[in-house]
mmCIF file of C-alpha atoms in Angstrom:
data_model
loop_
_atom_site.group_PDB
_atom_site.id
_atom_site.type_symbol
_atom_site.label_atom_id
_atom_site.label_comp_id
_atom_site.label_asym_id
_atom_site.label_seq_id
_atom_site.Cartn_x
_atom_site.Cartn_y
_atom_site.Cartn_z
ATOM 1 C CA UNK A 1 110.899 77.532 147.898
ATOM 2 C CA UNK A 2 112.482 80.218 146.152
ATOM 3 C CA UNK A 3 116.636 79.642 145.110
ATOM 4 C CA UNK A 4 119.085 81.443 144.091
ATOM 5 C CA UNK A 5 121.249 79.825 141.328
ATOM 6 C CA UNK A 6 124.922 80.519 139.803
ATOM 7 C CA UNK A 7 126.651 79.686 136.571
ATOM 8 C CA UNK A 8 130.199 80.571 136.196
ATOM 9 C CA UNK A 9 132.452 79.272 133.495
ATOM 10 C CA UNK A 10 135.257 77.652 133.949
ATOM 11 C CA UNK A 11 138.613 78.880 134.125
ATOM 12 C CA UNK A 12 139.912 78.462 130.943
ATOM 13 C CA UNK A 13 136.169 77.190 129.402
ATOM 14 C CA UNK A 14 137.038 76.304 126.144
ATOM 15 C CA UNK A 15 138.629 72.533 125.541
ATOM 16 C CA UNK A 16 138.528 70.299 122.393
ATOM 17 C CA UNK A 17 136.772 66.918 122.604
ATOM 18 C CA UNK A 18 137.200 64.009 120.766
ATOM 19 C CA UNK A 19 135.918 65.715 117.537
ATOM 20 C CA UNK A 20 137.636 68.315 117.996
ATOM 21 C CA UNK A 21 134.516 70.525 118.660
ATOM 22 C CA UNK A 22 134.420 74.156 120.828
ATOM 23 C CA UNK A 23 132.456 72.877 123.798
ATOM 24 C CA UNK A 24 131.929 75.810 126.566
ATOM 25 C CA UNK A 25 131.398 74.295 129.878
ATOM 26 C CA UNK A 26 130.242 76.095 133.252
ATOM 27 C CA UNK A 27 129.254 74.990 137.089
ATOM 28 C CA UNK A 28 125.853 75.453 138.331
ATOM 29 C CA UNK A 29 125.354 76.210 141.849
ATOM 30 C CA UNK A 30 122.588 76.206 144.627
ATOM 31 C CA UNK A 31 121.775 75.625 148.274
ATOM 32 C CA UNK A 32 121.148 71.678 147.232
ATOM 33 C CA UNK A 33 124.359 71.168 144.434
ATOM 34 C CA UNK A 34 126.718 72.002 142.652
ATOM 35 C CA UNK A 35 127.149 70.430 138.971
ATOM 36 C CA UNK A 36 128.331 70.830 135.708
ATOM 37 C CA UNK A 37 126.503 72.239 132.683
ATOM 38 C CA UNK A 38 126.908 73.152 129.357
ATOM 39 C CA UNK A 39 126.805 76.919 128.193
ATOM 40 C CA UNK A 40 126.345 78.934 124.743
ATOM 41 C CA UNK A 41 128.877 78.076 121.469
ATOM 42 C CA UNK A 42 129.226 81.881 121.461
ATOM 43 C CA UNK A 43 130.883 82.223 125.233
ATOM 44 C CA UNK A 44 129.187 83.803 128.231
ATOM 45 C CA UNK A 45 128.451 87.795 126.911
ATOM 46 C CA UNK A 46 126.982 90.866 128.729
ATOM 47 C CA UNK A 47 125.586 92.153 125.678
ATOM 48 C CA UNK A 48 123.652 89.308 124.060
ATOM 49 C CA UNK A 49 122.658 89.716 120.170
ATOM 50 C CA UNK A 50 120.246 87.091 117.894
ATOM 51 C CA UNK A 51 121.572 84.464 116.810
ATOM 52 C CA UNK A 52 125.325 85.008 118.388
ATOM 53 C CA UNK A 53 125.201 82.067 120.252
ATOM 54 C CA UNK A 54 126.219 83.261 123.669
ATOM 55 C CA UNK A 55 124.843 82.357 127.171
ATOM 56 C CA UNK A 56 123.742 86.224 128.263
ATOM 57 C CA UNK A 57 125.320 87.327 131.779
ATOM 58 C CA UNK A 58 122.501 88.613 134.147
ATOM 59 C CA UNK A 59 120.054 87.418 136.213
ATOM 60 C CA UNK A 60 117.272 86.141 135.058
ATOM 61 C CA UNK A 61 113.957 84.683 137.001
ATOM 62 C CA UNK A 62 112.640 81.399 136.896
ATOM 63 C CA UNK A 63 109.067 81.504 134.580
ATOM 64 C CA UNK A 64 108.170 78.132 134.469
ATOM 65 C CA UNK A 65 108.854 74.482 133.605
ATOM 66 C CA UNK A 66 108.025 72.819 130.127
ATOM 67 C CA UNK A 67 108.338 69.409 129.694
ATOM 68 C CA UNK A 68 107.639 66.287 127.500
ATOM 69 C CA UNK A 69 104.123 64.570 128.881
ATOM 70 C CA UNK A 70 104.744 61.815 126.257
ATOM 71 C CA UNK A 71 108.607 60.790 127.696
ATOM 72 C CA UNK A 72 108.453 61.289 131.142
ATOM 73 C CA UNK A 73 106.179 62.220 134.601
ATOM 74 C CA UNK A 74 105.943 65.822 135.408
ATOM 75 C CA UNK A 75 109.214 67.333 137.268
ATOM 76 C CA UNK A 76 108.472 67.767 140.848
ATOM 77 C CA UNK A 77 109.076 70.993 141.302
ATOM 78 C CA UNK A 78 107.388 74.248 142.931
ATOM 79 C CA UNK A 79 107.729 76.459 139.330
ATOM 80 C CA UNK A 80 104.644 76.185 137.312
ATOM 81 C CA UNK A 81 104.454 73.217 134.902
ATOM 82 C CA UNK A 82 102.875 73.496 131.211
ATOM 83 C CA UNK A 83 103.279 70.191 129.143
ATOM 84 C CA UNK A 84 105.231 70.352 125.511
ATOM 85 C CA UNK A 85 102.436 70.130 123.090
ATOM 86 C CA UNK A 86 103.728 69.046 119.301
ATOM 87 C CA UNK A 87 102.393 72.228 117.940
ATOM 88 C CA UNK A 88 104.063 74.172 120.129
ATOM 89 C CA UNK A 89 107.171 76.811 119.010
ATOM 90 C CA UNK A 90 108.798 80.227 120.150
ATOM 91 C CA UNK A 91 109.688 83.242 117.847
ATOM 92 C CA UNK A 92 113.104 83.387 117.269
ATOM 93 C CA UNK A 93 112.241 86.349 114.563
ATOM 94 C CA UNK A 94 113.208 89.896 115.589
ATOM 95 C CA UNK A 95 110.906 91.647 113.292
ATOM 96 C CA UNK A 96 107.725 89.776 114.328
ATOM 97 C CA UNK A 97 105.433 91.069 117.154
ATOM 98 C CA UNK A 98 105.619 87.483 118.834
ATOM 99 C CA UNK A 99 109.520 87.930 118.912
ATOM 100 C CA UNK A 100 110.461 85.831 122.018
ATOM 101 C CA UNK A 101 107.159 84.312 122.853
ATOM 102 C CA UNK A 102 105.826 81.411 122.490
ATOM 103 C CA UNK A 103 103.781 80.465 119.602
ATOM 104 C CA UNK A 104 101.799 78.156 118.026
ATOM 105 C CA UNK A 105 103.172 76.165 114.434
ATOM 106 C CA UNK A 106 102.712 75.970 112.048
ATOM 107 C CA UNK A 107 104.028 79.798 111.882
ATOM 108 C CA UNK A 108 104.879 82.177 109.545
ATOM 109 C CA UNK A 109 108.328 83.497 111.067
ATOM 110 C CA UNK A 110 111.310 81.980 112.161
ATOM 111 C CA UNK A 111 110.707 80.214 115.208
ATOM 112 C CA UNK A 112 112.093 77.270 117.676
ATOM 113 C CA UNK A 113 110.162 73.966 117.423
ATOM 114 C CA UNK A 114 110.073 72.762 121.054
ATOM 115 C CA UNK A 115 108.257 68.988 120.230
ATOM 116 C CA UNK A 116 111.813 67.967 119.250
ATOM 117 C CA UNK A 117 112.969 64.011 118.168
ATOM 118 C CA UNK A 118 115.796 64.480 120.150
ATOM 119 C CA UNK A 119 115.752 64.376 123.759
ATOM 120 C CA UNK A 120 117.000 68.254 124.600
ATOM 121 C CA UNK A 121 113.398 69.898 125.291
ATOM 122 C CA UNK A 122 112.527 67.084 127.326
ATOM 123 C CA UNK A 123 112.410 69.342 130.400
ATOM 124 C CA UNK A 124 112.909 72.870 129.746
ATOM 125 C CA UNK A 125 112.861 75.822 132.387
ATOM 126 C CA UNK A 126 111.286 79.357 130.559
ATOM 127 C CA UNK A 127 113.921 82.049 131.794
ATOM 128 C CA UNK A 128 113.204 85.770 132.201
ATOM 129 C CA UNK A 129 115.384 86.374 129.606
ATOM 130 C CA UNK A 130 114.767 89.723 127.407
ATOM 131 C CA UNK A 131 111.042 89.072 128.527
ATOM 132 C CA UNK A 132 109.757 92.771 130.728
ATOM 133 C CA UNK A 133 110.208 94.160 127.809
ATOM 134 C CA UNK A 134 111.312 92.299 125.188
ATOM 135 C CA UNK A 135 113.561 93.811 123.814
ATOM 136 C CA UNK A 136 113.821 92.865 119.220
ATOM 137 C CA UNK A 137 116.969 91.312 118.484
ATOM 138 C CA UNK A 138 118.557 90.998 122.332
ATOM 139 C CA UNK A 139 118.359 87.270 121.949
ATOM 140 C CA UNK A 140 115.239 84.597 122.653
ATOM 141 C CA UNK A 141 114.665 81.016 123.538
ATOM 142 C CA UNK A 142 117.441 81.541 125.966
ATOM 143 C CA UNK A 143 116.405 77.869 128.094
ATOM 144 C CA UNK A 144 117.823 75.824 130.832
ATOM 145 C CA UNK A 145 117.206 72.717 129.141
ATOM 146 C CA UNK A 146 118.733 69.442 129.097
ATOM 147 C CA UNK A 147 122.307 68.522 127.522
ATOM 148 C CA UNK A 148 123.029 66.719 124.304
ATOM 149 C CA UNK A 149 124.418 63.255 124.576
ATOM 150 C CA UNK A 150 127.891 64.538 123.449
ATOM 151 C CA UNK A 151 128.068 67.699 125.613
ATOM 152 C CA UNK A 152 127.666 70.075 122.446
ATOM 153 C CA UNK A 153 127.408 73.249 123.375
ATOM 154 C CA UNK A 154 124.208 75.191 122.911
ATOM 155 C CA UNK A 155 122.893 78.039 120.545
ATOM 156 C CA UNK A 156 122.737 80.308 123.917
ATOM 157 C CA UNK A 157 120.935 78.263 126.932
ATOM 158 C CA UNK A 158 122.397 76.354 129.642
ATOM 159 C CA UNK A 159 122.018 72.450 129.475
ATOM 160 C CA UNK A 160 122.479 70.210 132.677
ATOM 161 C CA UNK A 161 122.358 66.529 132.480
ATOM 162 C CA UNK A 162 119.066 64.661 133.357
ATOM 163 C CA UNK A 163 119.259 63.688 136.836
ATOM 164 C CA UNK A 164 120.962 66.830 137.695
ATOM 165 C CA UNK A 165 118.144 69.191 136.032
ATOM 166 C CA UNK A 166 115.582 67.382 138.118
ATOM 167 C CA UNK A 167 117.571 67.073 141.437
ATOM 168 C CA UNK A 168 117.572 71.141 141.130
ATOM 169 C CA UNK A 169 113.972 71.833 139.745
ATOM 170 C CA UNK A 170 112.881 70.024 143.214
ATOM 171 C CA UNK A 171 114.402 73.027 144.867
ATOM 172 C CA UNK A 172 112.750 75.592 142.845
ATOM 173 C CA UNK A 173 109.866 77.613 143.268
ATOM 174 C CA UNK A 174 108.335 80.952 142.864
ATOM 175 C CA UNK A 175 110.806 83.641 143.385
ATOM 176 C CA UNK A 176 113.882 81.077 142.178
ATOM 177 C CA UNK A 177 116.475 82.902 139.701
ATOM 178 C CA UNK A 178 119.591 81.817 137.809
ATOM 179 C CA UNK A 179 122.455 84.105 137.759
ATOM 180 C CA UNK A 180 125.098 83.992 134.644
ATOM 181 C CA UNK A 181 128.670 85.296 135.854
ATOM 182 C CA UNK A 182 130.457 87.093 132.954
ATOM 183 C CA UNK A 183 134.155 85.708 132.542
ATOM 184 C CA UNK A 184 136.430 85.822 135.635
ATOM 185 C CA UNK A 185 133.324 85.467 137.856
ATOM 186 C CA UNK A 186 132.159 89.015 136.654
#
């Protein structure tokens, strides 16, 4: 079935936790929920740059779901599903030709390892971000994967708790997109 999904950040998004940390926070909204999620350390920005941290604003199609074969049963979802393999990575390097694609490691640019230790990449959902074309330097890896145990926010992606990432990825199939709103709902 194909969705149509919001983020908007809070009113106000910004708070201090108990470290004392920036920690960006949003709401993520479909036809089955509505729940919170964690956005980029760099805000919510229309014009998304490497490395700047922010969740971009736009609207961006579902690709497909990765996830960790090894920790837990495949997602039940109608998005394609390719397991994590430990070998796999994405290009994180502007300059190189594989810039925001996936790739295998070891590899000779900068890249995102997505076989992780921690528990973040468990289940992550490919977005169309600066993918038809990509675009070098307009940001990559941008994910909807899961949240740190803390809440931190992310280098760019949105995060969603455990249970809530799979109660939505059982709504979504071909044709499903997530929508950022800039600030103020814009």
């Amino acid at each position: 079935m194909s969705i149509e999904i919001t983020v908007t950040p809070d009113e106000g998004d910004n708070y201090c936790g108990n470290d004392g940390a920036r920690v960006t926070t949003g709401r993520l909204r479909w036809p089955g929920g509505e729940v919170p999620c964690v956005l980029g350390r760099g805000g919510v920005r229309a014009d998304k740059r490497e490395g700047d941290g922010a969740t971009p604003v736009g609207r961006f199609p579902l690709r497909r779901v990765l996830w960790r074969a090894d920790r837990l049963a495949p997602p039940e979802t109608g998005l394609p599903l390719h397991p994590i393999a430990e070998q796999d990575g994405w290009c994180d390097a502007p300059e190189d030709p594989a810039y925001n694609r996936p790739v295998n490691r070891p590899y000779p640019a900068s890249h995102e390892e997505m076989w992780r230790d921690d528990h973040v990449y468990d289940v992550v959902v490919v977005m169309g971000h600066n993918d038809d074309p990509v675009v070098p330097g307009m940001g990559s890896a941008v994910f909807l994967h899961l949240v740190r145990p803390d809440r931190a926010p992310t280098a760019g992606c949105v995060a969603l708790a455990p249970d809530d990432m799979l109660r939505l990825l059982k709504d979504c199939g071909p044709g499903s997109a997530l929508s950022v709103a800039g600030p103020n709902g814009r």
